Amino acid sequence: MLLMLKRKQKKSMKSKVFNLSVHKFCLLIVGVFLLSAVLVPFVSADRYSDEIRELEQRNEQREQHVDELLVLANSIQEAVSELEAHIARLQAKIIENKARSADLKIQITEAEIELAHQKDVLGQNIKAMYLENEISTLEMLATSKDLSQFVDKQQYRDVVKSKIKAQVDAITELRLQLQAQKEEVESLIKQDEELRSQIAQQKAEQNRLLQLNQAEQSDFNQKIANDNQKIKELRAAQAAMYAAINNRTYKAAPAGPVSGGDIIGTVGNTGLSSGAHLHLEVRVGGRTTNPNPYIRNYPVNGAGVNQPYGWPDPIYISGYHPGIDYSYGDGAIRSIDGGMLYRGCSNQLLGTSNNAYGYVAIVEHPGGHVSVYGHMAGGPAACNYNTYY
């Protein structure tokens, strides 16, 4: 009886231990999947973020350029307005001077008529005086009633001679003055016409520059609008990607938990690759970072580094190599640390559109970072091909 009781107690103890182990295992599984759900945004959000950031920076530069063009356009428009006002003032002066020139022409014509008349009068008087000069002083005295009449005749002749000469001189001087004024006015008109032509050419050039400026503004604004549309599309694609990741609908079946140093794949040459190698990335918050601080286990035994992290390379959006490239080594790829393993195609797991990474493995690590192993061999036909050659 005592023996049976002990056996029952022992059996009950084993049952409790077993139940406790099952419970802990279930909690562990739930914890792993919850942790996995928290760390899911490992997909190539940086691909979208980098491109969005690049487009936003480009648009910011373009908008700054457009602002500069607007300032320049306003300056050109002010210059055009000043030139138009100057042309209007010159036109008013030209009209005024032309009217003055026409008036001077009339005055010159009148002066010339008067001059001809005075010349005629002068001729007649000279003829009369010439006839009088033919009479001697004695004869003039004889024909005069008295001496005073003789004096009056002599004075009258002298006054007429002097008056006629003065009138002819005045009319001649007036004619010369009017002609000089006419030539001066016509010279001013010519200068104003030439200046107006020059200013009109300047205005035409300013208008041409203004049109170029406005065309450049329009071109930049169109490019900004196009890039804003691209940003909108990228944000939508990024949001769809995050939704797909958070809903676990992407086409990559979890391979399960792995420990650091476990073999998770084989070095290959799939995707955008020029030769068999491993491309290792580490991402934190969806953005690439230097993998070296996160490597607890060497990813490929016997392999050397072909290209380090941060090496300048224009083929990447960032402008530098976002990971570390290892040579073939022993061919086995090992996880750099423990975590949850996923395997699948680059387009599905990393959001690429040209199978850039080929067949990939991804490990979500408890520390919140994700390691990516690209260009692996042995994947499905959908991504087990090379896009470089």
mmCIF file of C-alpha atoms in Angstrom:
data_model
loop_
_atom_site.group_PDB
_atom_site.id
_atom_site.type_symbol
_atom_site.label_atom_id
_atom_site.label_comp_id
_atom_site.label_asym_id
_atom_site.label_seq_id
_atom_site.Cartn_x
_atom_site.Cartn_y
_atom_site.Cartn_z
ATOM 1 C CA MET A 1 0.000 0.000 0.000
ATOM 2 C CA LEU A 2 2.830 2.365 0.938
ATOM 3 C CA LEU A 3 4.677 1.434 -2.239
ATOM 4 C CA MET A 4 1.646 2.154 -4.388
ATOM 5 C CA LEU A 5 1.220 5.534 -2.653
ATOM 6 C CA LYS A 6 4.834 6.451 -3.354
ATOM 7 C CA ARG A 7 4.416 5.442 -6.965
ATOM 8 C CA LYS A 8 1.315 7.632 -7.305
ATOM 9 C CA GLN A 9 3.133 10.572 -5.682
ATOM 10 C CA LYS A 10 6.099 10.089 -8.029
ATOM 11 C CA LYS A 11 3.788 9.842 -11.034
ATOM 12 C CA SER A 12 1.927 12.989 -9.918
ATOM 13 C CA MET A 13 5.236 14.816 -9.524
ATOM 14 C CA LYS A 14 6.317 13.803 -13.062
ATOM 15 C CA SER A 15 2.934 14.964 -14.390
ATOM 16 C CA LYS A 16 3.349 18.352 -12.718
ATOM 17 C CA VAL A 17 6.892 18.728 -14.045
ATOM 18 C CA PHE A 18 5.699 17.759 -17.541
ATOM 19 C CA ASN A 19 2.773 20.186 -17.392
ATOM 20 C CA LEU A 20 5.095 22.926 -16.176
ATOM 21 C CA SER A 21 7.541 22.228 -19.018
ATOM 22 C CA VAL A 22 4.724 22.308 -21.600
ATOM 23 C CA HIS A 23 3.503 25.564 -20.122
ATOM 24 C CA LYS A 24 6.976 27.110 -20.263
ATOM 25 C CA PHE A 25 7.427 25.878 -23.832
ATOM 26 C CA CYS A 26 4.113 27.433 -24.877
ATOM 27 C CA LEU A 27 5.076 30.709 -23.207
ATOM 28 C CA LEU A 28 8.410 30.566 -25.007
ATOM 29 C CA ILE A 29 6.720 30.027 -28.388
ATOM 30 C CA VAL A 30 4.228 32.836 -27.725
ATOM 31 C CA GLY A 31 7.084 35.087 -26.593
ATOM 32 C CA VAL A 32 9.083 34.334 -29.733
ATOM 33 C CA PHE A 33 6.131 35.150 -32.010
ATOM 34 C CA LEU A 34 5.292 38.288 -30.004
ATOM 35 C CA LEU A 35 8.904 39.394 -30.245
ATOM 36 C CA SER A 36 8.816 38.560 -33.920
ATOM 37 C CA ALA A 37 5.702 40.711 -34.330
ATOM 38 C CA VAL A 38 7.452 43.622 -32.613
ATOM 39 C CA LEU A 39 10.546 43.335 -34.807
ATOM 40 C CA VAL A 40 8.796 42.751 -38.110
ATOM 41 C CA PRO A 41 9.643 46.058 -39.825
ATOM 42 C CA PHE A 42 12.933 44.602 -41.100
ATOM 43 C CA VAL A 43 11.817 44.717 -44.728
ATOM 44 C CA SER A 44 13.674 47.169 -46.889
ATOM 45 C CA ALA A 45 11.955 50.207 -45.464
ATOM 46 C CA ASP A 46 15.296 51.955 -45.808
ATOM 47 C CA ARG A 47 15.010 51.417 -49.573
ATOM 48 C CA TYR A 48 11.803 53.442 -49.549
ATOM 49 C CA SER A 49 12.960 55.817 -46.811
ATOM 50 C CA ASP A 50 16.248 56.547 -48.554
ATOM 51 C CA GLU A 51 14.504 57.148 -51.867
ATOM 52 C CA ILE A 52 11.827 59.315 -50.216
ATOM 53 C CA ARG A 53 14.506 61.246 -48.344
ATOM 54 C CA GLU A 54 16.500 61.719 -51.554
ATOM 55 C CA LEU A 55 13.407 62.949 -53.430
ATOM 56 C CA GLU A 56 12.478 65.298 -50.575
ATOM 57 C CA GLN A 57 16.016 66.715 -50.481
ATOM 58 C CA ARG A 58 15.956 67.131 -54.255
ATOM 59 C CA ASN A 59 12.574 68.863 -54.060
ATOM 60 C CA GLU A 60 13.842 71.095 -51.262
ATOM 61 C CA GLN A 61 16.765 72.159 -53.456
ATOM 62 C CA ARG A 62 14.432 72.713 -56.397
ATOM 63 C CA GLU A 63 12.011 74.744 -54.286
ATOM 64 C CA GLN A 64 14.938 76.858 -53.095
ATOM 65 C CA HIS A 65 15.948 77.339 -56.724
ATOM 66 C CA VAL A 66 12.367 78.287 -57.628
ATOM 67 C CA ASP A 67 12.383 80.872 -54.798
ATOM 68 C CA GLU A 68 15.628 82.292 -56.184
ATOM 69 C CA LEU A 69 14.091 82.354 -59.665
ATOM 70 C CA LEU A 70 11.038 84.183 -58.303
ATOM 71 C CA VAL A 71 13.254 86.843 -56.720
ATOM 72 C CA LEU A 72 15.167 87.176 -59.997
ATOM 73 C CA ALA A 73 11.905 87.258 -61.983
ATOM 74 C CA ASN A 74 10.581 90.077 -59.788
ATOM 75 C CA SER A 75 13.823 91.971 -60.320
ATOM 76 C CA ILE A 76 13.596 91.458 -64.092
ATOM 77 C CA GLN A 77 9.929 92.533 -64.077
ATOM 78 C CA GLU A 78 10.844 95.701 -62.187
ATOM 79 C CA ALA A 79 13.581 96.387 -64.737
ATOM 80 C CA VAL A 80 11.091 95.851 -67.582
ATOM 81 C CA SER A 81 8.619 98.244 -65.928
ATOM 82 C CA GLU A 82 11.346 100.888 -65.536
ATOM 83 C CA LEU A 83 12.346 100.463 -69.184
ATOM 84 C CA GLU A 84 8.710 100.793 -70.275
ATOM 85 C CA ALA A 85 8.378 104.014 -68.241
ATOM 86 C CA HIS A 86 11.617 105.322 -69.765
ATOM 87 C CA ILE A 87 10.389 104.492 -73.270
ATOM 88 C CA ALA A 88 7.116 106.308 -72.531
ATOM 89 C CA ARG A 89 9.018 109.410 -71.306
ATOM 90 C CA LEU A 90 11.235 109.359 -74.391
ATOM 91 C CA GLN A 91 8.214 108.997 -76.644
ATOM 92 C CA ALA A 92 6.625 112.036 -74.989
ATOM 93 C CA LYS A 93 9.850 114.023 -75.495
ATOM 94 C CA ILE A 94 10.052 112.906 -79.119
ATOM 95 C CA ILE A 95 6.448 114.020 -79.750
ATOM 96 C CA GLU A 96 7.135 117.341 -78.006
ATOM 97 C CA ASN A 97 10.353 117.924 -79.960
ATOM 98 C CA LYS A 98 8.723 116.982 -83.255
ATOM 99 C CA ALA A 99 5.958 119.505 -82.567
ATOM 100 C CA ARG A 100 8.603 122.093 -81.723
ATOM 101 C CA SER A 101 10.527 121.218 -84.918
ATOM 102 C CA ALA A 102 7.368 121.638 -86.979
ATOM 103 C CA ASP A 103 6.711 125.021 -85.318
ATOM 104 C CA LEU A 104 10.286 126.112 -86.017
ATOM 105 C CA LYS A 105 9.883 125.130 -89.664
ATOM 106 C CA ILE A 106 6.841 127.407 -89.878
ATOM 107 C CA GLN A 107 8.724 130.246 -88.178
ATOM 108 C CA ILE A 108 11.700 129.773 -90.505
ATOM 109 C CA THR A 109 9.367 129.852 -93.535
ATOM 110 C CA GLU A 110 7.725 133.033 -92.252
ATOM 111 C CA ALA A 111 11.124 134.578 -91.542
ATOM 112 C CA GLU A 112 12.304 133.721 -95.022
ATOM 113 C CA ILE A 113 9.167 135.342 -96.535
ATOM 114 C CA GLU A 114 9.714 138.450 -94.415
ATOM 115 C CA LEU A 115 13.382 138.451 -95.320
ATOM 116 C CA ALA A 116 12.483 138.334 -99.021
ATOM 117 C CA HIS A 117 10.018 141.182 -98.503
ATOM 118 C CA GLN A 118 12.561 143.284 -96.656
ATOM 119 C CA LYS A 119 15.108 142.559 -99.348
ATOM 120 C CA ASP A 120 12.603 143.809 -101.907
ATOM 121 C CA VAL A 121 11.903 146.933 -99.870
ATOM 122 C CA LEU A 122 15.624 147.393 -99.382
ATOM 123 C CA GLY A 123 16.154 147.084 -103.119
ATOM 124 C CA GLN A 124 13.550 149.725 -103.870
ATOM 125 C CA ASN A 125 14.939 152.058 -101.238
ATOM 126 C CA ILE A 126 18.450 151.532 -102.409
ATOM 127 C CA LYS A 127 17.285 152.362 -105.936
ATOM 128 C CA ALA A 128 15.553 155.457 -104.680
ATOM 129 C CA MET A 129 18.589 156.475 -102.698
ATOM 130 C CA TYR A 130 20.762 155.793 -105.663
ATOM 131 C CA LEU A 131 18.637 158.198 -107.699
ATOM 132 C CA GLU A 132 18.844 160.724 -104.882
ATOM 133 C CA ASN A 133 22.612 160.296 -104.803
ATOM 134 C CA GLU A 134 22.648 161.335 -108.446
ATOM 135 C CA ILE A 135 21.347 164.771 -107.295
ATOM 136 C CA SER A 136 24.110 166.949 -106.021
ATOM 137 C CA THR A 137 23.917 168.666 -102.695
ATOM 138 C CA LEU A 138 23.616 171.994 -104.440
ATOM 139 C CA GLU A 139 20.643 170.713 -106.503
ATOM 140 C CA MET A 140 19.015 169.286 -103.345
ATOM 141 C CA LEU A 141 19.366 172.672 -101.684
ATOM 142 C CA ALA A 142 17.963 174.330 -104.732
ATOM 143 C CA THR A 143 14.868 172.124 -104.793
ATOM 144 C CA SER A 144 14.295 172.485 -101.059
ATOM 145 C CA LYS A 145 12.090 175.325 -99.824
ATOM 146 C CA ASP A 146 14.417 175.941 -96.974
ATOM 147 C CA LEU A 147 17.354 174.541 -95.146
ATOM 148 C CA SER A 148 15.237 172.546 -92.715
ATOM 149 C CA GLN A 149 13.628 170.639 -95.544
ATOM 150 C CA PHE A 150 17.066 169.764 -96.848
ATOM 151 C CA VAL A 151 18.101 168.485 -93.426
ATOM 152 C CA ASP A 152 14.912 166.428 -93.129
ATOM 153 C CA LYS A 153 15.526 164.765 -96.468
ATOM 154 C CA GLN A 154 19.068 163.902 -95.536
ATOM 155 C CA GLN A 155 18.059 162.528 -92.120
ATOM 156 C CA TYR A 156 15.202 160.559 -93.629
ATOM 157 C CA ARG A 157 17.549 158.912 -96.102
ATOM 158 C CA ASP A 158 19.998 158.005 -93.378
ATOM 159 C CA VAL A 159 17.241 156.678 -91.092
ATOM 160 C CA VAL A 160 15.746 154.559 -93.859
ATOM 161 C CA LYS A 161 19.133 153.121 -94.709
ATOM 162 C CA SER A 162 19.832 152.323 -91.075
ATOM 163 C CA LYS A 163 16.343 150.865 -90.417
ATOM 164 C CA ILE A 164 16.409 148.672 -93.497
ATOM 165 C CA LYS A 165 19.847 147.374 -92.600
ATOM 166 C CA ALA A 166 18.745 146.653 -89.020
ATOM 167 C CA GLN A 167 15.641 144.800 -90.214
ATOM 168 C CA VAL A 168 17.621 142.719 -92.660
ATOM 169 C CA ASP A 169 20.195 141.900 -89.997
ATOM 170 C CA ALA A 170 17.496 140.999 -87.435
ATOM 171 C CA ILE A 171 15.627 138.803 -89.888
ATOM 172 C CA THR A 172 18.847 137.132 -90.994
ATOM 173 C CA GLU A 173 19.866 136.505 -87.372
ATOM 174 C CA LEU A 174 16.396 135.165 -86.551
ATOM 175 C CA ARG A 175 16.564 132.840 -89.519
ATOM 176 C CA LEU A 176 19.977 131.570 -88.399
ATOM 177 C CA GLN A 177 18.705 131.097 -84.804
ATOM 178 C CA LEU A 178 15.630 129.250 -85.966
ATOM 179 C CA GLN A 179 17.718 127.049 -88.245
ATOM 180 C CA ALA A 180 20.130 126.278 -85.383
ATOM 181 C CA GLN A 181 17.217 125.464 -83.075
ATOM 182 C CA LYS A 182 15.670 123.301 -85.769
ATOM 183 C CA GLU A 183 18.944 121.385 -86.217
ATOM 184 C CA GLU A 184 19.289 121.025 -82.428
ATOM 185 C CA VAL A 185 15.733 119.743 -82.063
ATOM 186 C CA GLU A 186 16.167 117.311 -84.936
ATOM 187 C CA SER A 187 19.423 116.106 -83.350
ATOM 188 C CA LEU A 188 17.551 115.581 -80.039
ATOM 189 C CA ILE A 189 14.816 113.686 -81.866
ATOM 190 C CA LYS A 190 17.423 111.475 -83.525
ATOM 191 C CA GLN A 191 19.200 110.846 -80.202
ATOM 192 C CA ASP A 192 15.895 110.099 -78.479
ATOM 193 C CA GLU A 193 14.899 107.726 -81.280
ATOM 194 C CA GLU A 194 18.237 105.886 -80.999
ATOM 195 C CA LEU A 195 17.959 105.759 -77.210
ATOM 196 C CA ARG A 196 14.379 104.535 -77.444
ATOM 197 C CA SER A 197 15.547 101.800 -79.852
ATOM 198 C CA GLN A 198 18.308 100.756 -77.441
ATOM 199 C CA ILE A 199 15.921 100.706 -74.491
ATOM 200 C CA ALA A 200 13.391 98.736 -76.550
ATOM 201 C CA GLN A 201 16.131 96.173 -77.277
ATOM 202 C CA GLN A 202 16.959 96.030 -73.554
ATOM 203 C CA LYS A 203 13.294 95.546 -72.773
ATOM 204 C CA ALA A 204 13.074 92.745 -75.368
ATOM 205 C CA GLU A 205 16.106 91.058 -73.799
ATOM 206 C CA GLN A 206 14.663 91.442 -70.291
ATOM 207 C CA ASN A 207 11.381 89.958 -71.504
ATOM 208 C CA ARG A 208 13.311 87.066 -73.046
ATOM 209 C CA LEU A 209 15.118 86.476 -69.742
ATOM 210 C CA LEU A 210 11.806 86.719 -67.897
ATOM 211 C CA GLN A 211 10.250 84.129 -70.210
ATOM 212 C CA LEU A 212 13.253 81.825 -69.721
ATOM 213 C CA ASN A 213 12.983 82.350 -65.985
ATOM 214 C CA GLN A 214 9.283 81.514 -66.014
ATOM 215 C CA ALA A 215 9.907 78.475 -68.235
ATOM 216 C CA GLU A 216 12.599 77.300 -65.797
ATOM 217 C CA GLN A 217 10.237 77.875 -62.878
ATOM 218 C CA SER A 218 7.565 75.880 -64.673
ATOM 219 C CA ASP A 219 10.033 73.071 -65.385
ATOM 220 C CA PHE A 220 11.188 72.929 -61.756
ATOM 221 C CA ASN A 221 7.620 73.061 -60.479
ATOM 222 C CA GLN A 222 6.684 70.197 -62.811
ATOM 223 C CA LYS A 223 9.660 68.159 -61.592
ATOM 224 C CA ILE A 224 8.708 68.941 -57.992
ATOM 225 C CA ALA A 225 5.147 67.817 -58.708
ATOM 226 C CA ASN A 226 6.421 64.620 -60.364
ATOM 227 C CA ASP A 227 8.711 63.846 -57.437
ATOM 228 C CA ASN A 228 5.919 64.610 -54.966
ATOM 229 C CA GLN A 229 3.802 62.076 -56.846
ATOM 230 C CA LYS A 230 6.681 59.571 -56.622
ATOM 231 C CA ILE A 231 6.994 60.285 -52.893
ATOM 232 C CA LYS A 232 3.256 59.702 -52.528
ATOM 233 C CA GLU A 233 3.524 56.404 -54.397
ATOM 234 C CA LEU A 234 6.601 55.359 -52.377
ATOM 235 C CA ARG A 235 4.859 56.180 -49.109
ATOM 236 C CA ALA A 236 1.854 54.142 -50.234
ATOM 237 C CA ALA A 237 4.132 51.236 -51.193
ATOM 238 C CA GLN A 238 5.983 51.584 -47.906
ATOM 239 C CA ALA A 239 2.707 51.623 -45.953
ATOM 240 C CA ALA A 240 1.488 48.579 -47.886
ATOM 241 C CA MET A 241 4.758 46.829 -47.144
ATOM 242 C CA TYR A 242 4.526 47.575 -43.422
ATOM 243 C CA ALA A 243 0.926 46.390 -43.428
ATOM 244 C CA ALA A 244 1.939 43.193 -45.198
ATOM 245 C CA ILE A 245 4.747 42.609 -42.737
ATOM 246 C CA ASN A 246 2.627 43.357 -39.696
ATOM 247 C CA ASN A 247 -0.088 41.045 -41.013
ATOM 248 C CA ARG A 248 2.461 38.303 -41.826
ATOM 249 C CA THR A 249 1.134 38.022 -45.364
ATOM 250 C CA TYR A 250 4.503 38.258 -47.147
ATOM 251 C CA LYS A 251 5.646 35.108 -48.997
ATOM 252 C CA ALA A 252 8.355 33.887 -46.649
ATOM 253 C CA ALA A 253 7.654 30.994 -44.334
ATOM 254 C CA PRO A 254 9.461 31.226 -40.977
ATOM 255 C CA ALA A 255 12.190 28.615 -40.756
ATOM 256 C CA GLY A 256 12.127 28.774 -36.983
ATOM 257 C CA PRO A 257 14.460 29.887 -34.188
ATOM 258 C CA VAL A 258 18.232 29.581 -34.680
ATOM 259 C CA SER A 259 21.273 29.997 -32.475
ATOM 260 C CA GLY A 260 24.375 31.988 -33.236
ATOM 261 C CA GLY A 261 26.669 29.954 -35.523
ATOM 262 C CA ASP A 262 23.868 27.775 -36.928
ATOM 263 C CA ILE A 263 24.063 27.155 -40.673
ATOM 264 C CA ILE A 264 21.182 29.004 -42.328
ATOM 265 C CA GLY A 265 22.109 28.834 -46.036
ATOM 266 C CA THR A 266 24.758 28.460 -48.728
ATOM 267 C CA VAL A 267 26.892 31.137 -50.393
ATOM 268 C CA GLY A 268 25.549 31.759 -53.911
ATOM 269 C CA ASN A 269 25.437 34.155 -56.841
ATOM 270 C CA THR A 270 21.736 34.997 -57.090
ATOM 271 C CA GLY A 271 20.280 38.446 -57.635
ATOM 272 C CA LEU A 272 22.409 41.458 -58.558
ATOM 273 C CA SER A 273 25.726 39.730 -57.988
ATOM 274 C CA SER A 274 28.939 39.639 -60.021
ATOM 275 C CA GLY A 275 30.239 36.469 -58.366
ATOM 276 C CA ALA A 276 29.578 34.000 -55.557
ATOM 277 C CA HIS A 277 29.719 35.813 -52.214
ATOM 278 C CA LEU A 278 27.677 36.628 -49.121
ATOM 279 C CA HIS A 279 26.279 40.107 -48.697
ATOM 280 C CA LEU A 280 25.609 40.671 -44.982
ATOM 281 C CA GLU A 281 23.553 43.593 -43.717
ATOM 282 C CA VAL A 282 22.371 44.575 -40.265
ATOM 283 C CA ARG A 283 19.327 46.817 -39.957
ATOM 284 C CA VAL A 284 18.002 48.697 -36.956
ATOM 285 C CA GLY A 285 14.575 50.264 -37.258
ATOM 286 C CA GLY A 286 14.541 49.411 -40.948
ATOM 287 C CA ARG A 287 17.818 51.251 -41.679
ATOM 288 C CA THR A 288 21.199 49.722 -42.423
ATOM 289 C CA THR A 289 24.047 50.117 -39.973
ATOM 290 C CA ASN A 290 27.587 48.812 -39.569
ATOM 291 C CA PRO A 291 27.277 45.037 -38.994
ATOM 292 C CA ASN A 292 30.600 44.621 -37.153
ATOM 293 C CA PRO A 293 29.337 45.444 -33.621
ATOM 294 C CA TYR A 294 26.560 42.829 -34.028
ATOM 295 C CA ILE A 295 28.648 39.900 -35.268
ATOM 296 C CA ARG A 296 28.864 37.283 -32.492
ATOM 297 C CA ASN A 297 29.691 34.434 -34.864
ATOM 298 C CA TYR A 298 31.674 34.714 -38.124
ATOM 299 C CA PRO A 299 29.196 34.348 -41.003
ATOM 300 C CA VAL A 300 31.379 32.268 -43.406
ATOM 301 C CA ASN A 301 34.327 30.230 -42.145
ATOM 302 C CA GLY A 302 37.542 30.752 -44.085
ATOM 303 C CA ALA A 303 36.129 33.728 -45.995
ATOM 304 C CA GLY A 304 37.758 37.110 -46.433
ATOM 305 C CA VAL A 305 36.069 40.491 -46.744
ATOM 306 C CA ASN A 306 35.685 41.590 -50.372
ATOM 307 C CA GLN A 307 34.021 44.914 -49.642
ATOM 308 C CA PRO A 308 33.570 46.541 -46.216
ATOM 309 C CA TYR A 309 30.644 48.505 -44.908
ATOM 310 C CA GLY A 310 30.568 52.170 -45.925
ATOM 311 C CA TRP A 311 32.747 51.754 -49.003
ATOM 312 C CA PRO A 312 31.745 54.506 -51.517
ATOM 313 C CA ASP A 313 29.704 52.943 -54.295
ATOM 314 C CA PRO A 314 27.257 54.912 -56.515
ATOM 315 C CA ILE A 315 25.282 51.757 -57.399
ATOM 316 C CA TYR A 316 23.511 52.110 -54.029
ATOM 317 C CA ILE A 317 20.927 54.793 -53.246
ATOM 318 C CA SER A 318 22.874 55.750 -50.135
ATOM 319 C CA GLY A 319 26.041 56.223 -52.197
ATOM 320 C CA TYR A 320 27.976 53.686 -50.143
ATOM 321 C CA HIS A 321 28.055 49.927 -49.564
ATOM 322 C CA PRO A 322 25.355 49.188 -46.947
ATOM 323 C CA GLY A 323 26.796 45.860 -45.762
ATOM 324 C CA ILE A 324 29.851 43.590 -45.754
ATOM 325 C CA ASP A 325 30.696 41.242 -48.652
ATOM 326 C CA TYR A 326 32.430 37.936 -47.815
ATOM 327 C CA SER A 327 34.153 35.562 -50.229
ATOM 328 C CA TYR A 328 32.997 31.968 -50.699
ATOM 329 C CA GLY A 329 35.003 30.425 -47.811
ATOM 330 C CA ASP A 330 33.662 26.997 -46.888
ATOM 331 C CA GLY A 331 30.336 27.899 -48.565
ATOM 332 C CA ALA A 332 28.189 27.578 -45.433
ATOM 333 C CA ILE A 333 26.422 30.682 -44.147
ATOM 334 C CA ARG A 334 26.067 30.936 -40.367
ATOM 335 C CA SER A 335 23.830 33.193 -38.337
ATOM 336 C CA ILE A 336 25.831 35.925 -36.625
ATOM 337 C CA ASP A 337 23.590 35.647 -33.539
ATOM 338 C CA GLY A 338 20.478 33.858 -32.308
ATOM 339 C CA GLY A 339 16.954 34.762 -33.317
ATOM 340 C CA MET A 340 14.019 33.889 -35.590
ATOM 341 C CA LEU A 341 14.996 32.804 -39.122
ATOM 342 C CA TYR A 342 13.075 33.567 -42.341
ATOM 343 C CA ARG A 343 14.015 32.635 -45.869
ATOM 344 C CA GLY A 344 12.579 33.747 -49.188
ATOM 345 C CA CYS A 345 12.966 35.897 -52.299
ATOM 346 C CA SER A 346 14.431 39.391 -52.268
ATOM 347 C CA ASN A 347 11.338 40.991 -53.791
ATOM 348 C CA GLN A 348 9.032 39.535 -51.157
ATOM 349 C CA LEU A 349 11.200 39.891 -48.056
ATOM 350 C CA LEU A 350 13.057 43.108 -48.864
ATOM 351 C CA GLY A 351 10.564 44.885 -51.112
ATOM 352 C CA THR A 352 12.906 45.028 -54.109
ATOM 353 C CA SER A 353 11.585 44.982 -57.665
ATOM 354 C CA ASN A 354 14.480 43.405 -59.558
ATOM 355 C CA ASN A 355 15.511 40.512 -57.321
ATOM 356 C CA ALA A 356 18.484 42.587 -56.186
ATOM 357 C CA TYR A 357 19.406 40.308 -53.254
ATOM 358 C CA GLY A 358 18.293 37.051 -54.891
ATOM 359 C CA TYR A 359 17.527 34.284 -52.405
ATOM 360 C CA VAL A 360 17.884 35.679 -48.856
ATOM 361 C CA ALA A 361 17.811 34.677 -45.222
ATOM 362 C CA ILE A 362 16.736 37.081 -42.498
ATOM 363 C CA VAL A 363 17.226 36.659 -38.779
ATOM 364 C CA GLU A 364 15.312 38.755 -36.268
ATOM 365 C CA HIS A 365 17.428 39.133 -33.148
ATOM 366 C CA PRO A 366 16.104 39.756 -29.626
ATOM 367 C CA GLY A 367 18.164 42.966 -29.394
ATOM 368 C CA GLY A 368 15.875 44.637 -31.903
ATOM 369 C CA HIS A 369 18.202 44.382 -34.891
ATOM 370 C CA VAL A 370 17.868 42.238 -38.010
ATOM 371 C CA SER A 371 20.587 40.515 -40.029
ATOM 372 C CA VAL A 372 20.151 39.987 -43.788
ATOM 373 C CA TYR A 373 22.097 37.372 -45.803
ATOM 374 C CA GLY A 374 21.893 38.035 -49.556
ATOM 375 C CA HIS A 375 22.690 36.210 -52.825
ATOM 376 C CA MET A 376 22.268 32.721 -51.288
ATOM 377 C CA ALA A 377 22.055 29.590 -53.420
ATOM 378 C CA GLY A 378 19.409 26.892 -53.296
ATOM 379 C CA GLY A 379 16.280 29.024 -53.286
ATOM 380 C CA PRO A 380 13.080 28.622 -55.302
ATOM 381 C CA ALA A 381 13.167 29.204 -59.036
ATOM 382 C CA ALA A 382 11.332 32.523 -58.515
ATOM 383 C CA CYS A 383 14.507 34.110 -57.112
ATOM 384 C CA ASN A 384 17.292 31.561 -57.683
ATOM 385 C CA TYR A 385 18.693 33.435 -60.684
ATOM 386 C CA ASN A 386 21.215 36.193 -61.392
ATOM 387 C CA THR A 387 20.160 39.687 -62.539
ATOM 388 C CA TYR A 388 23.680 41.097 -62.998
ATOM 389 C CA TYR A 389 24.704 39.333 -66.182
#
